[in-house]
PDB file of C-alpha atoms in Angstrom:
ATOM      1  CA  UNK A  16       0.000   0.000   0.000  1.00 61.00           C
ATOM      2  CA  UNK A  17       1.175   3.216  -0.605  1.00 86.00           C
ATOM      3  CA  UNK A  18       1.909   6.112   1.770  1.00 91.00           C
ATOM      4  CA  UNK A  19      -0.998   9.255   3.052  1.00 93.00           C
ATOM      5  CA  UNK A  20       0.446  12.258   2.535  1.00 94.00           C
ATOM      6  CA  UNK A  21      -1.401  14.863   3.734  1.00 94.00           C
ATOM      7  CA  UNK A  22      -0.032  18.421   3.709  1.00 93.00           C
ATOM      8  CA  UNK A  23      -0.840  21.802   5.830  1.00 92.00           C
ATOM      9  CA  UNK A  24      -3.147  24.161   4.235  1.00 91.00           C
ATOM     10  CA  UNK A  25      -1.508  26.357   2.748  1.00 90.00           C
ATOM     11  CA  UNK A  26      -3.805  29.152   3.704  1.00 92.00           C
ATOM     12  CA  UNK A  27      -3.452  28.685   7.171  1.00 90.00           C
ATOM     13  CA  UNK A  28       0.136  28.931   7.334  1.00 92.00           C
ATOM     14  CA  UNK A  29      -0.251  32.385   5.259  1.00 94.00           C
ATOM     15  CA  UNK A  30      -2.221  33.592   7.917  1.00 94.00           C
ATOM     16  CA  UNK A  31      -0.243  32.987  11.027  1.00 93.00           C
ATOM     17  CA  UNK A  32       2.766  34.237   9.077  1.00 95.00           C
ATOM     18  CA  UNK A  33       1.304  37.232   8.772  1.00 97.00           C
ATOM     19  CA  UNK A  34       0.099  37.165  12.274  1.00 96.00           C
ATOM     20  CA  UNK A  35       3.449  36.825  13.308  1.00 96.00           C
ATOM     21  CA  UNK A  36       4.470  39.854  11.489  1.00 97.00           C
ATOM     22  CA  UNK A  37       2.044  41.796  13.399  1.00 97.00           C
ATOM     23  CA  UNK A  38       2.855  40.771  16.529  1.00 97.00           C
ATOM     24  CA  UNK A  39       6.640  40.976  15.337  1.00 97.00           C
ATOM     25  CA  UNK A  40       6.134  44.796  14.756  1.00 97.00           C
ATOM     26  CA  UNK A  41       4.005  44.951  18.023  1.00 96.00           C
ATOM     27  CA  UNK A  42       7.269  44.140  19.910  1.00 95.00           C
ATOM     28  CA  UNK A  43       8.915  46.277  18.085  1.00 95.00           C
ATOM     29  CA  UNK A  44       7.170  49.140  18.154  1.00 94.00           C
ATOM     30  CA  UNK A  45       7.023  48.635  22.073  1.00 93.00           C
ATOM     31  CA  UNK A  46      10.336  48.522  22.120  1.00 92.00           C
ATOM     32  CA  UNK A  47      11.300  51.541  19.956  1.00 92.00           C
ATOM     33  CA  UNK A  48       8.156  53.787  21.744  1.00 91.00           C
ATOM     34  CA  UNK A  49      10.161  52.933  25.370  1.00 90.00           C
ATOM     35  CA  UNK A  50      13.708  53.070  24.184  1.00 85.00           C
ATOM     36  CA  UNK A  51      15.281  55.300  26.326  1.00 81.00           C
ATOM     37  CA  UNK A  52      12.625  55.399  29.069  1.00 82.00           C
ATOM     38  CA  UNK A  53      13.336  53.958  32.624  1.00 81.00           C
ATOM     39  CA  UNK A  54      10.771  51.316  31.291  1.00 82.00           C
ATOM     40  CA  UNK A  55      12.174  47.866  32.118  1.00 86.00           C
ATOM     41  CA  UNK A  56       8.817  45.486  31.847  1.00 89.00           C
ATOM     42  CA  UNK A  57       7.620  46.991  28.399  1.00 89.00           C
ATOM     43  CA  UNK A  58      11.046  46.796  27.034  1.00 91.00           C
ATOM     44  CA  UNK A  59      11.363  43.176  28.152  1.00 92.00           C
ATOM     45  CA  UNK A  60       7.978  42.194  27.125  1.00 94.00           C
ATOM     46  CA  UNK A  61       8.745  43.523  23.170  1.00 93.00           C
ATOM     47  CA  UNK A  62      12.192  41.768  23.173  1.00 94.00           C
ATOM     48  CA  UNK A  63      10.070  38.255  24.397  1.00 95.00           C
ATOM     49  CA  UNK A  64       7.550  39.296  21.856  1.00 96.00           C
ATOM     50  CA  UNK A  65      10.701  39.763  18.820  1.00 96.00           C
ATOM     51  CA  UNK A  66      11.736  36.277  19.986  1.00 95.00           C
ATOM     52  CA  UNK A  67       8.899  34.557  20.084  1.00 94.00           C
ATOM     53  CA  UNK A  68       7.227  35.307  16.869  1.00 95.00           C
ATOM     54  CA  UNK A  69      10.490  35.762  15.069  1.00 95.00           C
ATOM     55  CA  UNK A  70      11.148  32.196  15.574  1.00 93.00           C
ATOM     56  CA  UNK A  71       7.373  31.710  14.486  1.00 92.00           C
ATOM     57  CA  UNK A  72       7.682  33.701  11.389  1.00 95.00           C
ATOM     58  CA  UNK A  73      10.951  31.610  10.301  1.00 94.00           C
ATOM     59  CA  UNK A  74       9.617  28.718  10.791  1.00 91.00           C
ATOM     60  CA  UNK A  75       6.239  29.283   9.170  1.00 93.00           C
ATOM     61  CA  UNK A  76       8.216  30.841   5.927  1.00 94.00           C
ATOM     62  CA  UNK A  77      10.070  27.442   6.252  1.00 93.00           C
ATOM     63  CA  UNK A  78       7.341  25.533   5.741  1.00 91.00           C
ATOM     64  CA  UNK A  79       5.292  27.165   3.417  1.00 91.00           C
ATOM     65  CA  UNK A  80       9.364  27.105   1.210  1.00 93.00           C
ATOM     66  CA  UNK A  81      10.346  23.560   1.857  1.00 89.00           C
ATOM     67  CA  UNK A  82       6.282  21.866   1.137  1.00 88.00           C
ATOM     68  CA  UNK A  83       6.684  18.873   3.162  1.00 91.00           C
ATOM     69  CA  UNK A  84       3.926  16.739   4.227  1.00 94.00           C
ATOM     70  CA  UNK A  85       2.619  17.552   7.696  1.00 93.00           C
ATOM     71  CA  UNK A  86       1.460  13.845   8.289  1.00 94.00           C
ATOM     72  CA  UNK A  87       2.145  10.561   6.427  1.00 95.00           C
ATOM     73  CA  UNK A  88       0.238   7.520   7.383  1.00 95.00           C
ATOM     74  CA  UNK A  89       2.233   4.523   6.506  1.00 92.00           C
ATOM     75  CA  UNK A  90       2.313   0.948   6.808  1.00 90.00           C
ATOM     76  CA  UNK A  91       4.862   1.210   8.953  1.00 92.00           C
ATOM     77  CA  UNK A  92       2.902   4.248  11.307  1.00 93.00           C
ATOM     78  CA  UNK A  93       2.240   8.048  11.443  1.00 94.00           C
ATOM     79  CA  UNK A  94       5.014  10.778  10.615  1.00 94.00           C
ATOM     80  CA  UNK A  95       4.157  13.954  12.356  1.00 92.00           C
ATOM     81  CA  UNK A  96       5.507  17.128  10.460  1.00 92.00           C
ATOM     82  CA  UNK A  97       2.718  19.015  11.323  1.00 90.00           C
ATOM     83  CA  UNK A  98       4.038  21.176  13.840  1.00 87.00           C
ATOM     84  CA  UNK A  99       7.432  22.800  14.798  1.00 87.00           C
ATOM     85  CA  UNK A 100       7.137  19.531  17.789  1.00 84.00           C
ATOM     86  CA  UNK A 101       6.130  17.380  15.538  1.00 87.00           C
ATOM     87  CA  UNK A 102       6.942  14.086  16.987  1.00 86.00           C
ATOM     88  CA  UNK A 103       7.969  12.269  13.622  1.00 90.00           C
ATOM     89  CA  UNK A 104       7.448   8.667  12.774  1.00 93.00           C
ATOM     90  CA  UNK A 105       5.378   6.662  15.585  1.00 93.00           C
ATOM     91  CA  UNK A 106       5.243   3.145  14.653  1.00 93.00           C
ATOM     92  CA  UNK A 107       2.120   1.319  14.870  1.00 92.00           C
ATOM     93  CA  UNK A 108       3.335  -0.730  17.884  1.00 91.00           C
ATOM     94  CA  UNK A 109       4.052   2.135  19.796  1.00 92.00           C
ATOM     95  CA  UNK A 110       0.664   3.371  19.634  1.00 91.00           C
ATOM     96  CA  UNK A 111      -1.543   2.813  22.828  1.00 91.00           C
ATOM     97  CA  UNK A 112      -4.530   4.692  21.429  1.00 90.00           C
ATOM     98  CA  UNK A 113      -5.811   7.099  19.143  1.00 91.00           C
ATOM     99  CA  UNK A 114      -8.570   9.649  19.359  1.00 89.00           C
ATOM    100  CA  UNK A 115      -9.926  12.842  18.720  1.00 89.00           C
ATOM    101  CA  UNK A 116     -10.710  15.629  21.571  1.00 89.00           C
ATOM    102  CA  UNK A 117     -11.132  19.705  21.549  1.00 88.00           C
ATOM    103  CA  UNK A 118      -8.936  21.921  23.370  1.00 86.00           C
ATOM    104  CA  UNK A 119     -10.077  25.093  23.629  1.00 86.00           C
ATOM    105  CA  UNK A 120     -12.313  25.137  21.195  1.00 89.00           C
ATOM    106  CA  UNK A 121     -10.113  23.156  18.311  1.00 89.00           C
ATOM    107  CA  UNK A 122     -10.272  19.430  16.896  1.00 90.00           C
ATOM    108  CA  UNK A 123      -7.112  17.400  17.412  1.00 90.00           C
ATOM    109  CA  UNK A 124      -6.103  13.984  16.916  1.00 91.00           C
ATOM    110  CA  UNK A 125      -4.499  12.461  19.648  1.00 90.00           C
ATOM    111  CA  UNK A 126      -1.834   9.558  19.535  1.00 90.00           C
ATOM    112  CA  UNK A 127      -1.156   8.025  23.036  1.00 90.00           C
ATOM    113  CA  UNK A 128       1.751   5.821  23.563  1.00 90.00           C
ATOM    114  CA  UNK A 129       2.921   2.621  25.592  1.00 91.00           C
ATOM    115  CA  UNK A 130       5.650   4.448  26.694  1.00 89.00           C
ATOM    116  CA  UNK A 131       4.826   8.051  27.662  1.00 85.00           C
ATOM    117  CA  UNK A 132       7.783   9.863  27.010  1.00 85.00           C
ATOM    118  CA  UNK A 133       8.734   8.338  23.707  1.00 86.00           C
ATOM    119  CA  UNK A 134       8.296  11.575  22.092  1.00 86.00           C
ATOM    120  CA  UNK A 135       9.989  13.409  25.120  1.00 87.00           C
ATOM    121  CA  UNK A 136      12.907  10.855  24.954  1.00 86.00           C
ATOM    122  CA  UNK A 137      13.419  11.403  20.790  1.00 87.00           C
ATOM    123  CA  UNK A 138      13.897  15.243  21.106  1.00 85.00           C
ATOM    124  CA  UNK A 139      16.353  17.677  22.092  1.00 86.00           C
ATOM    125  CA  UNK A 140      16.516  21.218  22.918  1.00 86.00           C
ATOM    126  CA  UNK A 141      13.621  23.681  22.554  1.00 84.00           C
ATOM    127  CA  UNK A 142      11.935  20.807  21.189  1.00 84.00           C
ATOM    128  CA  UNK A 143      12.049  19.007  24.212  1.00 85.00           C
ATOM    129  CA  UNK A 144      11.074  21.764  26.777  1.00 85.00           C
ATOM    130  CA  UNK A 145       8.408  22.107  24.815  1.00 83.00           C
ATOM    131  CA  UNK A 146       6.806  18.450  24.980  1.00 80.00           C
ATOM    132  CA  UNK A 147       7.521  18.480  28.348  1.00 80.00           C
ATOM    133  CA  UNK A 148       5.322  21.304  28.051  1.00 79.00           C
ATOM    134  CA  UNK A 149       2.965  19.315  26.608  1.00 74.00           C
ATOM    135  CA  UNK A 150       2.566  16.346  28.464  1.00 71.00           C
ATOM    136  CA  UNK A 151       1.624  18.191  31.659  1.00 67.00           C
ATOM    137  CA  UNK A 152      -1.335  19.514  29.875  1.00 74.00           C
ATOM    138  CA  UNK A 153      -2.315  16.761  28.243  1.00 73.00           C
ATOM    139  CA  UNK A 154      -2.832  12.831  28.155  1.00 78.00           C
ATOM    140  CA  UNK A 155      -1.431  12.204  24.675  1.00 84.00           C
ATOM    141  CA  UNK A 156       1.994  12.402  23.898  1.00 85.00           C
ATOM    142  CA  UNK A 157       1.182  13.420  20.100  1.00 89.00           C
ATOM    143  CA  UNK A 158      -1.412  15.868  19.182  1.00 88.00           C
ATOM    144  CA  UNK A 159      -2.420  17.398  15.972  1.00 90.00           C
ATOM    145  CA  UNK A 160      -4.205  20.081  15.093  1.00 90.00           C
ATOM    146  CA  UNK A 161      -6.933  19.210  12.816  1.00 91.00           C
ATOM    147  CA  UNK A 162      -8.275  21.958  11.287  1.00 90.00           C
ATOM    148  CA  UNK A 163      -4.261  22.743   9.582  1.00 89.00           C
ATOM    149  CA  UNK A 164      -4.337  19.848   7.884  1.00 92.00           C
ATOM    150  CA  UNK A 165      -5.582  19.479   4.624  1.00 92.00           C
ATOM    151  CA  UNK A 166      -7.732  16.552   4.380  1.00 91.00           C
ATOM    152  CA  UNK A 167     -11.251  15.794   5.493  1.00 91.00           C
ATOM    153  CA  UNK A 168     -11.630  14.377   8.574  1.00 90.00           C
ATOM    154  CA  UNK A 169     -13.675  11.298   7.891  1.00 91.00           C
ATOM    155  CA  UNK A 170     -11.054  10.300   5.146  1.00 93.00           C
ATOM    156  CA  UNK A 171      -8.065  10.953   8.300  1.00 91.00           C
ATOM    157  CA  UNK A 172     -10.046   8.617  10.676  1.00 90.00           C
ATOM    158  CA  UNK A 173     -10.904   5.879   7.620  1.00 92.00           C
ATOM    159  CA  UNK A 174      -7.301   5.871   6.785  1.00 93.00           C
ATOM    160  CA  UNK A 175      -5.702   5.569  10.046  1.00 92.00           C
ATOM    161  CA  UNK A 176      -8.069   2.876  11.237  1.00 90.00           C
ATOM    162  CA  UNK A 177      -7.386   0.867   7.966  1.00 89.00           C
ATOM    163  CA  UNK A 178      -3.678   0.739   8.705  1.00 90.00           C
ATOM    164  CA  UNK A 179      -3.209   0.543  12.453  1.00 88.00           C
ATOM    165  CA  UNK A 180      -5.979  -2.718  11.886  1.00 87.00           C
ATOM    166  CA  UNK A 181      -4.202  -4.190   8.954  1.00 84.00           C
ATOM    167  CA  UNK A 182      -0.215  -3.778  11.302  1.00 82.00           C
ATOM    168  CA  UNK A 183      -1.791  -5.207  14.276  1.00 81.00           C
ATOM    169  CA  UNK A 184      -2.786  -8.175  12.638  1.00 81.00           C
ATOM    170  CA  UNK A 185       0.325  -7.949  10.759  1.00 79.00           C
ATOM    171  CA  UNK A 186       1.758  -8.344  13.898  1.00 72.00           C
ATOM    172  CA  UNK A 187      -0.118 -11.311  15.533  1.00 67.00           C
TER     173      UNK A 187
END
């Protein structure tokens, strides 16, 4: 069988780029306007602001340059490229459980594991703070944003079903 690539829509990536770019100029402009000024909190707050969605903004123009898939559903298991902590390939054995819940008012699919810091153990650096992040706020160690991905949703849960059935019995 071949692989399911399914990509991030483009659209969506154009808009929190140029979200970024706002809030980019926002810390900017804060820091420019108190430049100067005995102002220590705004002048911090603009330079965390400049880091923040700097590091956004490069690594949305990054994807929306290099096109790579955001998820590919193989026989083998889910690659997750779909965020900047994208956990990359879980293999079908790994996988505890999959489902879908809302956070704050957005879809996600959610991969739990056997071993729950898999994903933790794989990365390194900001990466890794960052799932750490995660995994206190949640009970899945993989979680993907729905609504960024371009592909319907009933096709998603029809596809991932079909394979993670078809290893497991691969694997009996």
């Amino acid at each position: 069988m071949n692989d399911f690539v399914i990509m991030l829509k483009n659209r969506k990536i154009i808009m929190l780029s140029f979200l970024s770019i706002m809030f980019l100029l926002l810390g900017l402009l804060l820091i420019i306007l108190t430049w100067g000024e005995n102002m220590i909190f705004p002048q911090v707050l603009g330079i965390l602001i400049v880091l923040i969605f700097g590091f956004c903004l490069i690594y949305y123009v990054k994807v929306l340059v290099a096109k790579e898939p955001a998820l590919v559903i193989s026989n083998e298991g889910i690659t997750d490229n779909s965020s900047y902590i994208g956990a990359g390939l879980v293999k079908w054995n790994e996988i505890e459980n999959i489902d879908f819940f809302e956070m704050s008012g957005q879809l996600f699919l959610g991969i739990a594991t056997y071993d729950r810091d898999l994903i933790i153990n794989r990365m390194s650096g900001m990466k890794r703070i960052f799932n750490r992040m995660n995994k206190g706020l949640l009970n899945t160690q993989v979680n993907i944003a729905v609504k960024n991905l371009d592909c319907p949703i009933d096709e998603l849960v029809e596809v991932i079903n079909n394979r993670w059935q078809g290893a497991m019995e691969k694997n009996k």
